[in-house]
Amino acid sequence: MFDLILRNATLKDGSNTDIGIADGKITALEQNVGGDSHEVVECAGQLVTPPFVDAHFHMDATLSLGMPRMNVSGTLLEGIALWGELKPQLTVEGMVERALRYCDLAVSRGLLAIRSHVDVSDPTLRTAEAMLEVQRLVKPYIDLQLVAFPQDGYLRSPGAVDLLNRSLDMGLNIVGGIPHFERTMADGAASVEQLCRIAADRGLPVDLHCDESDDPMSRHIETLAQQTVRFGLQGRVTGSHLTSMHSMDNYYATKLIALMVEADIRVIANPLINITLQGRHDSYPKRRGQTRVPELMAAGLTVAFGHDCVMDPWYSLGSGDMLEVASMGLHVAQMTSRAAIGQAFDAVTANPAKILGLPDYGIALGNPADLVLLQATSAIEAVRLRPTRLAVIKGGRIIARTAPQITQLSLTGRPDHVNPADYAPKT
Ligand code: FE2
């Protein structure tokens, strides 16, 4: 007896199967599953995937666009300044309300796991209080991880050392940082060492905003790899952004990537943000600023694409759609082969799931029935179409349904409707 059967689903590897679900878990995975079921969903050969995962986000700032004013220059530094103006006006209630609205949007997009950086620079730690409340409220349907992020600098901002430790005591459980924003390269390196020491002492992961800069000499990722090995943190440390790697000397980058492999550094590029914020001091040609995604993947590192921002001081667009993120990432990185488009899909599903350490992620017998049915027939078509999420399933329960996008046509001698999923290539 099943609670739910998904009939005729296509998986990312192209295989076709039924998915039987009972007691919140996947209990059958074969064609023509027999037995009764409380509900049956006919997938008609469309793609069923594990949920999307966003490994890098700012939940405390989301949906605050226009508060208290717009970012006119569109630069990272005006965004940070604007966030500084807004912070004293933030309330716990306002942040919780905006974050919950974003989580509703995320669910509708099949996005069920998010790692959010939480700015812990303000002495009130209102942001941490609000995000811990959001984490508690969305726990039944979103796995929300919270990074203690000293936005104004760990060594540069008075009180930041104490605030970061206090926020970890409150329950934030990943150590953040921003070494390129410290006053000097030396201070940046010192912050990396101190933050890794805290993670080692407390048994926590590390996820730093690292080298979000066009300066090819911004090499804090080198220090991060070194300190990771020194403290025995291999596999627990993430470098977010790493945009300076885009501008680095190629010979040095080769040496650096080997150091990152030695330390098993996890990498998160944020394509929508990197392509808009980097290269701002360039005339022409303008650099793209995204880190070396194909090269890092080829070296065997785990690389994810993050959303980073949605309608906040740094980015006025975005809609919680990780397929938009994947699409931008593959365009910027010129990952246009069939294999590379598949890798871009992995960069918003399996790879960030590994970075977040999500247990039992994926479509396999015995795993939690956390699934998304898309109006597309393959992962590549999903990236191309950014299709409707027809059903979003958490723990075996359908928590979001959206009607398929089908347009009625009134053209003489033509079909009477268009379904974007019908336009997939046959091979
Ligand atoms: Fe960020």
Coordinates of C-alpha atoms and ligand atoms in Angstrom, one line a residue:
M1 CA 0.0 0.0 0.0
F2 CA 1.4 3.4 -1.0
D3 CA 0.5 6.9 0.0
L4 CA 1.5 8.2 -3.4
I5 CA 2.7 6.8 -6.7
L6 CA 4.4 8.9 -9.4
R7 CA 3.7 7.0 -12.7
N8 CA 6.0 7.1 -15.7
A9 CA 8.6 9.5 -14.4
T10 CA 11.9 10.3 -16.2
L11 CA 15.0 10.6 -14.0
K12 CA 18.0 12.7 -14.8
D13 CA 19.9 9.7 -16.2
G14 CA 17.1 9.3 -18.8
S15 CA 15.7 6.2 -17.2
N16 CA 11.9 5.7 -16.9
T17 CA 10.3 4.5 -13.7
D18 CA 7.4 4.6 -11.3
I19 CA 8.1 6.0 -7.8
G20 CA 6.2 4.4 -5.0
I21 CA 6.0 6.4 -1.7
A22 CA 5.0 5.2 1.7
D23 CA 5.5 6.8 5.2
G24 CA 7.4 9.7 3.7
K25 CA 10.0 7.5 2.0
I26 CA 10.7 6.1 -1.5
T27 CA 9.7 2.4 -1.2
A28 CA 9.4 1.4 -4.8
L29 CA 11.5 2.4 -7.8
E30 CA 10.6 0.3 -10.9
Q31 CA 8.3 0.4 -13.9
N32 CA 4.7 -0.7 -13.4
V33 CA 4.6 -0.6 -9.6
G34 CA 1.6 -2.6 -8.4
G35 CA -0.5 -2.2 -5.4
D36 CA -3.0 0.3 -4.1
S37 CA -2.2 3.9 -3.5
H38 CA -4.0 6.8 -1.9
E39 CA -3.0 9.1 -4.8
V40 CA -1.5 8.6 -8.2
V41 CA 0.2 11.3 -10.2
E42 CA 0.7 10.6 -14.0
C43 CA 4.0 12.1 -14.9
A44 CA 3.7 11.3 -18.7
G45 CA 7.5 10.9 -19.1
Q46 CA 8.3 14.3 -17.6
L47 CA 11.3 14.8 -15.3
V48 CA 11.3 14.1 -11.6
T49 CA 14.3 15.4 -9.7
P50 CA 15.4 15.8 -6.1
P51 CA 14.7 19.3 -4.9
F52 CA 16.8 22.3 -5.9
V53 CA 19.3 23.4 -3.3
D54 CA 20.7 27.0 -2.9
A55 CA 24.0 26.8 -1.2
H56 CA 24.5 30.6 -0.9
F57 CA 21.8 33.1 0.0
H58 CA 21.1 36.2 2.2
M59 CA 17.7 35.5 3.8
D60 CA 18.0 38.5 6.2
A61 CA 18.1 41.0 3.3
T62 CA 15.7 39.4 0.8
L63 CA 12.7 41.3 -0.5
S64 CA 14.0 44.5 1.1
L65 CA 14.5 46.2 -2.3
G66 CA 14.0 50.0 -2.1
M67 CA 14.5 50.1 1.7
P68 CA 15.4 52.8 2.4
R69 CA 16.4 53.7 -1.2
M70 CA 17.6 52.0 -4.4
N71 CA 21.2 51.1 -5.2
V72 CA 21.8 53.7 -8.0
S73 CA 25.3 52.7 -9.1
G74 CA 24.5 49.0 -8.9
T75 CA 27.9 48.3 -7.3
L76 CA 28.8 45.9 -4.5
L77 CA 30.2 48.7 -2.4
E78 CA 27.0 50.9 -2.7
G79 CA 25.1 47.7 -1.8
I80 CA 27.1 47.2 1.3
A81 CA 26.7 50.9 2.2
L82 CA 23.0 50.7 1.6
W83 CA 22.6 47.6 3.7
G84 CA 24.5 49.6 6.5
E85 CA 21.8 52.3 6.2
L86 CA 19.0 49.8 6.4
K87 CA 20.3 47.7 9.3
P88 CA 19.3 50.1 12.1
Q89 CA 15.8 50.2 10.7
L90 CA 15.3 46.4 10.5
T91 CA 12.9 44.7 12.9
V92 CA 12.7 41.0 13.8
E93 CA 9.1 40.9 12.7
G94 CA 9.8 42.5 9.3
M95 CA 12.7 40.2 8.5
V96 CA 10.7 37.1 9.5
E97 CA 7.8 38.3 7.4
R98 CA 9.9 38.9 4.3
A99 CA 11.9 35.7 4.7
L100 CA 8.7 33.6 5.1
R101 CA 7.3 35.2 1.9
Y102 CA 10.6 34.3 0.1
C103 CA 10.3 30.7 1.5
D104 CA 6.8 30.4 0.0
L105 CA 8.3 31.5 -3.4
A106 CA 11.1 29.0 -2.9
V107 CA 8.7 26.1 -2.3
S108 CA 6.7 27.0 -5.4
R109 CA 10.0 26.7 -7.3
G110 CA 10.9 23.3 -5.8
L111 CA 13.7 24.9 -3.7
L112 CA 13.7 23.0 -0.4
A113 CA 17.2 23.5 1.0
I114 CA 19.0 26.9 1.5
R115 CA 22.2 28.0 3.2
S116 CA 21.8 31.6 4.2
H117 CA 24.5 33.9 5.4
V118 CA 23.3 36.0 8.3
D119 CA 24.9 39.4 9.0
V120 CA 26.0 39.4 12.6
S121 CA 27.6 42.8 12.6
D122 CA 24.8 44.6 14.4
P123 CA 25.2 44.5 18.2
T124 CA 21.5 43.7 18.7
L125 CA 21.9 40.4 16.7
R126 CA 18.3 41.0 15.5
T127 CA 19.2 39.3 12.3
A128 CA 20.3 36.1 14.0
E129 CA 17.2 36.1 16.2
A130 CA 15.0 36.6 13.2
M131 CA 16.6 33.9 11.0
L132 CA 16.6 31.4 13.8
E133 CA 12.9 32.0 14.1
V134 CA 12.5 31.5 10.3
Q135 CA 14.6 28.3 10.5
R136 CA 12.2 27.0 13.2
L137 CA 9.1 28.0 11.3
V138 CA 10.1 26.5 7.9
K139 CA 11.7 23.4 9.2
P140 CA 8.9 21.1 8.1
Y141 CA 9.5 21.9 4.5
I142 CA 12.8 23.8 4.0
D143 CA 16.2 22.8 5.4
L144 CA 17.6 26.2 6.2
Q145 CA 21.3 26.4 7.3
L146 CA 22.6 29.6 8.9
V147 CA 26.1 31.1 8.5
A148 CA 27.4 33.6 11.1
F149 CA 28.6 36.3 8.6
P150 CA 30.5 39.3 9.8
Q151 CA 29.5 41.5 6.9
D152 CA 31.4 44.6 8.1
G153 CA 34.7 42.6 8.6
Y154 CA 35.7 40.2 11.4
L155 CA 38.8 42.3 12.3
R156 CA 37.8 45.6 10.8
S157 CA 34.5 46.1 12.6
P158 CA 34.7 46.8 16.4
G159 CA 33.0 44.1 18.4
A160 CA 32.7 41.6 15.5
V161 CA 34.9 39.0 17.2
D162 CA 32.5 38.9 20.1
L163 CA 29.4 39.1 18.0
L164 CA 30.4 36.2 15.8
N165 CA 31.0 34.0 18.9
R166 CA 27.7 35.1 20.5
S167 CA 25.7 34.3 17.3
L168 CA 27.3 30.9 17.2
D169 CA 26.2 30.4 20.8
M170 CA 22.7 31.4 19.8
G171 CA 22.6 28.5 17.3
L172 CA 24.0 29.7 14.0
N173 CA 26.2 26.8 13.1
I174 CA 28.5 27.7 10.3
V175 CA 31.5 30.1 10.5
G176 CA 31.5 32.9 8.0
G177 CA 33.9 35.7 7.1
I178 CA 34.9 38.2 4.5
P179 CA 38.7 38.4 4.3
H180 CA 38.9 40.6 1.2
F181 CA 36.9 43.3 3.1
E182 CA 39.4 43.5 5.9
R183 CA 41.6 46.6 5.9
T184 CA 44.7 44.9 4.6
M185 CA 45.7 41.6 2.9
A186 CA 47.5 40.7 6.2
D187 CA 44.3 41.3 8.2
G188 CA 42.4 39.2 5.7
A189 CA 44.8 36.3 6.1
A190 CA 44.7 36.7 9.9
S191 CA 40.9 36.6 9.8
V192 CA 41.0 33.4 7.8
E193 CA 43.3 31.8 10.4
Q194 CA 41.2 32.9 13.3
L195 CA 37.9 31.8 11.7
C196 CA 39.2 28.3 10.9
R197 CA 40.5 28.0 14.4
I198 CA 37.0 28.8 15.8
A199 CA 35.5 26.1 13.4
A200 CA 38.1 23.5 14.5
D201 CA 37.5 24.3 18.2
R202 CA 33.7 24.2 17.9
G203 CA 33.5 21.4 15.3
L204 CA 31.7 23.5 12.7
P205 CA 31.9 24.0 9.0
V206 CA 33.4 27.2 7.4
D207 CA 31.8 29.2 4.5
L208 CA 33.6 32.4 3.7
H209 CA 32.8 35.2 1.3
C210 CA 36.2 34.9 -0.2
D211 CA 37.9 37.1 -2.8
E212 CA 34.7 38.7 -4.1
S213 CA 36.9 41.1 -6.0
D214 CA 38.4 41.7 -9.5
D215 CA 41.9 42.1 -7.9
P216 CA 44.0 39.2 -9.2
M217 CA 46.2 39.6 -6.1
S218 CA 43.3 38.9 -3.7
R219 CA 44.5 35.4 -2.7
H220 CA 42.7 34.6 0.5
I221 CA 41.5 31.3 -1.0
E222 CA 45.2 30.3 -0.9
T223 CA 45.3 31.0 2.8
L224 CA 41.9 29.3 3.3
A225 CA 43.2 26.1 1.6
Q226 CA 46.4 26.2 3.8
Q227 CA 44.5 26.7 7.0
T228 CA 42.0 24.0 6.1
V229 CA 44.8 21.5 5.9
R230 CA 46.5 22.9 9.0
F231 CA 43.3 22.5 11.1
G232 CA 42.2 19.2 9.5
L233 CA 39.1 20.7 8.1
Q234 CA 39.2 19.0 4.7
G235 CA 35.7 18.7 3.2
R236 CA 34.2 21.1 5.7
V237 CA 35.3 24.4 4.2
T238 CA 33.6 26.4 1.4
G239 CA 34.9 29.3 -0.6
S240 CA 32.0 31.4 -1.8
H241 CA 32.3 33.7 -4.8
L242 CA 36.1 33.4 -5.5
T243 CA 35.7 35.9 -8.3
S244 CA 39.3 37.1 -8.1
M245 CA 40.3 33.7 -9.6
H246 CA 38.7 34.9 -12.9
S247 CA 41.4 37.6 -13.1
M248 CA 44.4 35.7 -11.8
D249 CA 47.4 34.8 -13.7
N250 CA 46.9 31.4 -15.3
Y251 CA 50.1 29.8 -14.1
Y252 CA 49.3 30.8 -10.5
A253 CA 45.7 29.6 -10.9
T254 CA 47.1 26.1 -11.8
K255 CA 49.1 26.0 -8.6
L256 CA 46.1 27.3 -6.5
I257 CA 43.6 24.8 -7.8
A258 CA 46.0 22.0 -6.7
L259 CA 46.1 23.5 -3.2
M260 CA 42.3 23.6 -3.2
V261 CA 42.1 20.0 -4.2
E262 CA 44.5 19.0 -1.4
A263 CA 42.2 20.8 1.1
D264 CA 39.0 19.5 -0.6
I265 CA 37.6 23.1 -0.7
R266 CA 34.0 23.4 -1.7
V267 CA 33.2 26.1 -4.2
I268 CA 30.2 28.3 -4.7
A269 CA 29.9 30.6 -7.6
N270 CA 26.9 33.1 -7.7
P271 CA 26.4 33.7 -11.4
L272 CA 23.6 36.3 -11.3
I273 CA 25.5 38.4 -8.8
N274 CA 29.0 37.9 -10.1
I275 CA 28.1 38.8 -13.7
T276 CA 26.4 42.1 -12.5
L277 CA 28.8 43.2 -9.7
Q278 CA 32.2 42.2 -11.1
G279 CA 34.1 44.1 -13.8
R280 CA 32.5 47.4 -12.7
H281 CA 35.9 49.2 -12.8
D282 CA 36.6 48.0 -16.3
S283 CA 35.9 50.0 -19.5
Y284 CA 36.1 47.5 -22.4
P285 CA 36.7 44.6 -22.5
K286 CA 34.7 44.0 -19.3
R287 CA 35.6 40.9 -17.3
R288 CA 32.8 38.5 -16.4
G289 CA 34.1 37.9 -12.9
Q290 CA 32.8 34.4 -12.3
T291 CA 35.3 32.0 -10.8
R292 CA 36.8 29.2 -13.0
V293 CA 33.8 26.8 -12.7
P294 CA 34.7 24.3 -15.5
E295 CA 38.4 24.1 -14.4
L296 CA 37.4 23.6 -10.8
M297 CA 34.9 20.9 -11.7
A298 CA 37.5 19.2 -13.9
A299 CA 39.9 19.1 -11.0
G300 CA 37.3 17.1 -9.1
L301 CA 36.1 19.8 -6.7
T302 CA 32.5 20.1 -5.7
V303 CA 31.1 23.3 -7.3
A304 CA 27.7 24.8 -6.8
F305 CA 25.8 27.7 -8.2
G306 CA 24.1 29.9 -5.6
H307 CA 21.4 32.5 -5.9
D308 CA 23.0 34.9 -3.4
C309 CA 20.4 37.7 -3.6
V310 CA 16.8 38.3 -4.5
M311 CA 15.4 41.8 -4.5
D312 CA 17.8 43.3 -2.0
P313 CA 20.4 46.1 -1.8
W314 CA 22.7 44.2 -4.1
Y315 CA 20.4 42.7 -6.7
S316 CA 16.9 44.0 -7.8
L317 CA 15.9 40.9 -9.7
G318 CA 15.6 37.2 -9.1
S319 CA 12.7 34.9 -8.3
G320 CA 14.0 31.9 -6.3
D321 CA 14.4 29.9 -9.5
M322 CA 17.6 27.9 -9.3
L323 CA 17.2 27.0 -13.0
E324 CA 17.6 30.7 -13.8
V325 CA 20.8 30.6 -11.7
A326 CA 22.1 27.5 -13.6
S327 CA 21.3 29.0 -16.9
M328 CA 23.2 32.2 -16.2
G329 CA 26.1 30.1 -14.7
L330 CA 26.5 28.0 -17.8
H331 CA 26.3 31.0 -20.1
V332 CA 28.9 32.9 -18.3
A333 CA 31.2 29.8 -18.1
Q334 CA 30.5 28.8 -21.7
M335 CA 29.4 25.4 -20.5
T336 CA 27.3 24.7 -23.6
S337 CA 28.2 21.0 -24.3
R338 CA 25.4 18.5 -23.4
A339 CA 27.6 17.1 -20.6
A340 CA 28.3 20.6 -19.3
I341 CA 24.7 21.6 -19.2
G342 CA 24.1 18.5 -17.1
Q343 CA 26.8 19.6 -14.8
A344 CA 25.1 23.0 -14.5
F345 CA 22.0 21.2 -13.4
D346 CA 24.0 19.3 -10.8
A347 CA 25.4 22.6 -9.6
V348 CA 21.9 23.5 -8.3
T349 CA 20.9 20.0 -7.1
A350 CA 23.4 17.3 -6.1
N351 CA 26.5 19.5 -5.7
P352 CA 25.0 22.0 -3.2
A353 CA 23.3 19.1 -1.4
K354 CA 26.8 17.7 -0.8
I355 CA 28.1 21.0 0.3
L356 CA 25.2 21.4 2.8
G357 CA 25.8 17.8 3.9
L358 CA 22.2 16.8 3.3
P359 CA 21.7 13.2 4.4
D360 CA 19.9 10.8 2.1
Y361 CA 19.5 13.3 -0.8
G362 CA 18.5 11.9 -4.1
I363 CA 16.1 9.5 -5.7
A364 CA 16.9 6.1 -4.2
L365 CA 15.0 3.4 -2.2
G366 CA 14.7 4.3 1.4
N367 CA 15.5 8.0 0.9
P368 CA 13.0 10.6 2.0
A369 CA 10.4 11.3 -0.8
D370 CA 11.5 14.9 -1.5
L371 CA 10.9 15.3 -5.2
V372 CA 10.0 17.9 -7.9
L373 CA 8.0 17.1 -11.0
L374 CA 8.9 19.5 -13.9
Q375 CA 7.1 20.3 -17.1
A376 CA 10.1 19.1 -19.1
T377 CA 11.5 15.8 -20.3
S378 CA 15.1 16.0 -19.3
A379 CA 17.6 18.0 -17.1
I380 CA 18.9 19.8 -20.2
E381 CA 15.3 20.8 -21.2
A382 CA 14.7 21.9 -17.6
V383 CA 17.7 24.3 -17.8
R384 CA 16.6 25.5 -21.2
L385 CA 12.9 26.1 -20.4
R386 CA 13.0 26.9 -16.7
P387 CA 9.7 25.0 -16.7
T388 CA 6.7 25.0 -14.4
R389 CA 7.1 22.9 -11.2
L390 CA 4.0 20.8 -11.6
A391 CA 4.3 19.2 -8.1
V392 CA 6.7 19.7 -5.2
I393 CA 6.8 16.8 -2.8
K394 CA 8.3 16.9 0.8
G395 CA 8.3 13.8 2.9
G396 CA 5.9 12.1 0.6
R397 CA 3.3 15.0 0.7
I398 CA 2.5 17.2 -2.2
I399 CA 3.2 20.7 -0.8
A400 CA 2.9 22.7 -4.0
R401 CA 1.1 22.2 -7.3
T402 CA 1.1 24.4 -10.4
A403 CA -1.0 24.0 -13.5
P404 CA 1.1 23.3 -16.6
Q405 CA 1.9 26.1 -19.0
I406 CA -0.1 25.4 -22.1
T407 CA -0.9 28.3 -24.5
Q408 CA -4.0 28.2 -26.7
L409 CA -3.2 29.1 -30.3
S410 CA -5.6 30.5 -32.8
L411 CA -3.7 30.3 -36.1
T412 CA -5.2 28.9 -39.4
G413 CA -3.6 25.6 -40.2
R414 CA -1.5 25.3 -37.1
P415 CA -2.0 23.3 -33.8
D416 CA -4.5 24.7 -31.3
H417 CA -2.0 24.8 -28.5
V418 CA 1.7 25.0 -27.5
N419 CA 3.2 23.1 -24.6
P420 CA 6.9 24.1 -24.3
A421 CA 7.8 20.6 -23.1
D422 CA 6.7 19.2 -26.5
Y423 CA 9.5 21.0 -28.3
A424 CA 12.3 18.9 -26.8
P425 CA 14.7 17.2 -29.2
K426 CA 14.2 13.5 -29.8
T427 CA 17.7 12.5 -28.8
Ligands
FE2_1 FE 26.8 36.5 -0.5

